[in-house]
GROMACS .gro file of C-alpha atoms in nm:
model
  211
    1MET     CA    1   0.017  -0.007  -0.007
    2ALA     CA    2   0.142   0.348  -0.081
    3ALA     CA    3   0.080   0.712  -0.080
    4TRP     CA    4   0.266   1.037  -0.150
    5SER     CA    5   0.384   1.381  -0.053
    6GLY     CA    6   0.737   1.473  -0.092
    7ARG     CA    7   0.941   1.697  -0.357
    8VAL     CA    8   0.625   1.756  -0.598
    9LYS     CA    9   0.351   1.873  -0.365
   10SER     CA   10   0.114   1.579  -0.411
   11ALA     CA   11   0.020   1.344  -0.141
   12GLY     CA   12  -0.136   1.024  -0.067
   13VAL     CA   13  -0.234   0.677  -0.211
   14ASN     CA   14  -0.310   0.339  -0.076
   15PRO     CA   15  -0.252   0.068  -0.339
   16ALA     CA   16  -0.079   0.350  -0.559
   17MET     CA   17   0.036   0.304  -0.908
   18ARG     CA   18   0.211   0.598  -1.066
   19PRO     CA   19   0.406   0.620  -1.399
   20PHE     CA   20   0.581   0.898  -1.594
   21ARG     CA   21   0.476   0.944  -1.950
   22PRO     CA   22   0.704   0.733  -2.177
   23GLY     CA   23   0.932   0.934  -2.401
   24THR     CA   24   0.877   1.256  -2.169
   25ARG     CA   25   1.205   1.437  -2.063
   26ILE     CA   26   1.151   1.545  -1.720
   27ASP     CA   27   1.462   1.758  -1.648
   28LYS     CA   28   1.265   1.995  -1.442
   29VAL     CA   29   1.113   1.747  -1.205
   30ALA     CA   30   1.268   1.693  -0.863
   31LEU     CA   31   1.093   1.462  -0.630
   32LYS     CA   32   1.184   1.346  -0.273
   33VAL     CA   33   1.011   1.045  -0.162
   34VAL     CA   34   0.958   0.936   0.203
   35PRO     CA   35   0.851   0.570   0.218
   36ILE     CA   36   0.647   0.465   0.531
   37SER     CA   37   0.675   0.140   0.691
   38GLY     CA   38   0.375  -0.097   0.695
   39ARG     CA   39   0.399  -0.122   1.080
   40SER     CA   40   0.161   0.044   1.325
   41ALA     CA   41   0.236   0.422   1.406
   42SER     CA   42   0.528   0.494   1.645
   43LEU     CA   43   0.651   0.813   1.831
   44ARG     CA   44   0.728   1.092   1.612
   45GLU     CA   45   1.064   1.221   1.525
   46LYS     CA   46   1.228   1.377   1.831
   47ASN     CA   47   1.383   1.681   1.639
   48MET     CA   48   1.031   1.766   1.537
   49ALA     CA   49   0.880   1.845   1.865
   50LEU     CA   50   0.740   2.183   1.776
   51VAL     CA   51   0.406   2.286   1.933
   52ALA     CA   52   0.103   2.189   1.726
   53GLU     CA   53  -0.135   2.458   1.618
   54LYS     CA   54  -0.499   2.418   1.600
   55THR     CA   55  -0.615   2.415   1.250
   56SER     CA   56  -0.945   2.607   1.218
   57THR     CA   57  -1.088   2.520   0.890
   58VAL     CA   58  -1.013   2.185   0.693
   59SER     CA   59  -1.191   2.123   0.360
   60VAL     CA   60  -1.171   1.795   0.146
   61THR     CA   61  -1.284   1.817  -0.210
   62LYS     CA   62  -1.310   1.502  -0.405
   63LEU     CA   63  -1.131   1.506  -0.744
   64HIS     CA   64  -1.225   1.174  -0.904
   65PRO     CA   65  -1.514   0.937  -0.862
   66VAL     CA   66  -1.292   0.654  -0.724
   67ILE     CA   67  -0.965   0.812  -0.614
   68GLY     CA   68  -0.814   1.142  -0.505
   69ALA     CA   69  -0.910   1.442  -0.303
   70GLU     CA   70  -0.762   1.797  -0.245
   71VAL     CA   71  -0.724   1.901   0.117
   72ARG     CA   72  -0.710   2.264   0.197
   73GLY     CA   73  -0.675   2.466   0.526
   74VAL     CA   74  -0.376   2.261   0.642
   75ASP     CA   75  -0.014   2.410   0.668
   76LEU     CA   76   0.200   2.111   0.650
   77SER     CA   77   0.507   2.320   0.745
   78ARG     CA   78   0.366   2.331   1.121
   79PRO     CA   79   0.290   2.029   1.349
   80LEU     CA   80  -0.066   1.933   1.320
   81ASP     CA   81  -0.300   1.896   1.627
   82ASP     CA   82  -0.465   1.553   1.672
   83ASP     CA   83  -0.800   1.645   1.547
   84THR     CA   84  -0.649   1.775   1.227
   85VAL     CA   85  -0.437   1.454   1.184
   86ARG     CA   86  -0.735   1.251   1.229
   87ARG     CA   87  -0.925   1.437   0.985
   88VAL     CA   88  -0.647   1.409   0.720
   89ARG     CA   89  -0.595   1.029   0.800
   90GLN     CA   90  -0.965   0.986   0.745
   91ALA     CA   91  -0.960   1.167   0.405
   92TRP     CA   92  -0.665   0.926   0.311
   93TYR     CA   93  -0.872   0.625   0.404
   94ASP     CA   94  -1.180   0.758   0.203
   95HIS     CA   95  -0.980   0.900  -0.100
   96THR     CA   96  -0.659   0.710  -0.116
   97VAL     CA   97  -0.453   0.982  -0.279
   98LEU     CA   98  -0.440   1.338  -0.115
   99VAL     CA   99  -0.322   1.661  -0.278
  100PHE     CA  100  -0.192   1.967  -0.061
  101ARG     CA  101  -0.122   2.261  -0.277
  102ASP     CA  102   0.080   2.577  -0.225
  103GLN     CA  103   0.290   2.427   0.058
  104LYS     CA  104   0.653   2.546   0.148
  105LEU     CA  105   0.820   2.251   0.326
  106SER     CA  106   1.160   2.149   0.456
  107GLU     CA  107   1.289   1.785   0.453
  108ASP     CA  108   1.197   1.785   0.836
  109ASP     CA  109   0.853   1.918   0.761
  110GLN     CA  110   0.812   1.629   0.510
  111ARG     CA  111   0.935   1.373   0.755
  112ARG     CA  112   0.709   1.513   1.031
  113PHE     CA  113   0.400   1.487   0.816
  114ALA     CA  114   0.488   1.145   0.710
  115SER     CA  115   0.528   1.032   1.063
  116TYR     CA  116   0.154   1.088   1.126
  117PHE     CA  117   0.091   0.795   0.913
  118GLY     CA  118   0.361   0.546   1.057
  119PRO     CA  119   0.721   0.525   1.115
  120VAL     CA  120   0.927   0.659   0.837
  121ALA     CA  121   1.100   0.376   0.662
  122LYS     CA  122   1.467   0.367   0.580
  123ARG     CA  123   1.597   0.258   0.219
  124VAL     CA  124   1.679  -0.095   0.184
  125PRO     CA  125   2.023  -0.096  -0.021
  126PRO     CA  126   2.074  -0.349  -0.302
  127ARG     CA  127   2.300  -0.653  -0.232
  128PRO     CA  128   2.662  -0.600  -0.302
  129GLY     CA  129   2.754  -0.712  -0.644
  130ALA     CA  130   2.380  -0.645  -0.777
  131VAL     CA  131   2.348  -0.519  -1.127
  132GLY     CA  132   2.380  -0.138  -1.118
  133ALA     CA  133   2.435  -0.098  -0.731
  134ASP     CA  134   2.778   0.059  -0.784
  135THR     CA  135   2.620   0.342  -0.977
  136LEU     CA  136   2.318   0.415  -0.746
  137ILE     CA  137   2.324   0.754  -0.577
  138GLU     CA  138   2.345   0.744  -0.180
  139TRP     CA  139   2.012   0.815   0.009
  140ASP     CA  140   1.836   0.708   0.317
  141ASP     CA  141   1.479   0.818   0.370
  142MET     CA  142   1.468   1.091   0.095
  143LEU     CA  143   1.527   1.038  -0.278
  144LEU     CA  144   1.548   1.321  -0.524
  145VAL     CA  145   1.380   1.222  -0.837
  146THR     CA  146   1.546   1.421  -1.120
  147ASP     CA  147   1.765   1.376  -1.417
  148ASN     CA  148   1.967   1.704  -1.328
  149VAL     CA  149   2.352   1.655  -1.262
  150ASP     CA  150   2.610   1.844  -1.079
  151ALA     CA  151   2.897   2.049  -1.208
  152ASN     CA  152   3.099   1.747  -1.267
  153GLY     CA  153   2.818   1.570  -1.465
  154LYS     CA  154   2.722   1.324  -1.163
  155PRO     CA  155   2.344   1.268  -1.132
  156ILE     CA  156   2.217   1.434  -0.808
  157GLY     CA  157   1.910   1.219  -0.823
  158ALA     CA  158   1.737   0.920  -1.011
  159LEU     CA  159   1.444   0.823  -1.211
  160GLY     CA  160   1.426   1.136  -1.392
  161HIS     CA  161   1.365   0.986  -1.745
  162GLY     CA  162   1.044   0.808  -1.715
  163GLU     CA  163   1.173   0.494  -1.552
  164MET     CA  164   0.908   0.473  -1.308
  165TRP     CA  165   0.612   0.292  -1.438
  166PHE     CA  166   0.302   0.161  -1.262
  167HIS     CA  167   0.383  -0.003  -0.937
  168SER     CA  168   0.310  -0.017  -0.562
  169ASP     CA  169   0.600   0.050  -0.349
  170LYS     CA  170   0.782  -0.236  -0.192
  171CYS     CA  171   0.485  -0.471  -0.267
  172TYR     CA  172   0.751  -0.756  -0.246
  173HIS     CA  173   0.843  -0.692   0.119
  174ARG     CA  174   0.688  -0.890   0.391
  175LYS     CA  175   0.568  -0.537   0.531
  176PRO     CA  176   0.493  -0.334   0.236
  177HIS     CA  177   0.528   0.039   0.279
  178ARG     CA  178   0.190   0.194   0.374
  179ALA     CA  179   0.252   0.533   0.214
  180SER     CA  180   0.495   0.739   0.021
  181PHE     CA  181   0.507   1.109   0.023
  182LEU     CA  182   0.594   1.352  -0.284
  183TYR     CA  183   0.685   1.707  -0.272
  184GLY     CA  184   0.735   1.913  -0.589
  185ILE     CA  185   1.038   2.151  -0.623
  186GLU     CA  186   1.024   2.200  -0.995
  187ILE     CA  187   0.753   2.087  -1.242
  188PRO     CA  188   0.778   2.075  -1.604
  189THR     CA  189   0.532   2.297  -1.819
  190GLU     CA  190   0.434   1.960  -1.979
  191GLY     CA  191   0.462   1.597  -1.939
  192GLY     CA  192   0.619   1.427  -1.645
  193HIS     CA  193   0.274   1.335  -1.515
  194THR     CA  194   0.249   1.146  -1.186
  195LYS     CA  195  -0.071   0.926  -1.206
  196PHE     CA  196  -0.258   0.696  -0.970
  197SER     CA  197  -0.492   0.417  -0.998
  198SER     CA  198  -0.725   0.248  -0.752
  199SER     CA  199  -0.670  -0.140  -0.695
  200TYR     CA  200  -0.970  -0.114  -0.462
  201ALA     CA  201  -1.200   0.003  -0.766
  202ALA     CA  202  -1.040  -0.247  -0.999
  203TYR     CA  203  -1.114  -0.536  -0.762
  204GLU     CA  204  -1.476  -0.419  -0.664
  205ARG     CA  205  -1.549  -0.425  -1.051
  206LEU     CA  206  -1.413  -0.773  -1.116
  207PRO     CA  207  -1.674  -1.054  -1.151
  208ALA     CA  208  -1.762  -1.234  -0.828
  209ASP     CA  209  -1.602  -1.561  -0.957
  210VAL     CA  210  -1.276  -1.380  -1.023
  211GLN     CA  211  -1.279  -1.205  -0.673
   0.00000   0.00000   0.00000
């Protein structure tokens, strides 16, 4: 099960599948992804212990008949009070994918918001000797998705050329990630779309004998 909110300002998804359009160059896209462990929620990060502010108005607007909603009235750069967290989580349960527009987030802000849904997972590095393991960038719980390079031509991120097709994060793990969080830094004027589909809706439309 997965969700999003990280360096592209989108958020949310349970069984989430998200591709980039084939053949589209996404050199202006930068995403950071915080995977969430499938375990039950734990204590939030110690270095994020700011005082939670009461959110007065939270609105949830459905974006699609089977998946997706926009949440307004929530500032993710601040700690959220328990009632706001409850309402956001309920919106996620109801709509699978959540979008929070016009946010200004640091990496710690992103981690703090992710922690409301469970313990933030760490990257599982490839086995030594695995194909391509020696060329992968270093990252832990944050991944920059981009095809940009540094002054020496070394990639500063990954998956920036449409490599990411429909999938569900860490579905092959014993405890798959519950959610992933995307935050948009730079968005291309066209292409580079992140798309989501609902496995719930697909299952419910199967004939009874197939289910």
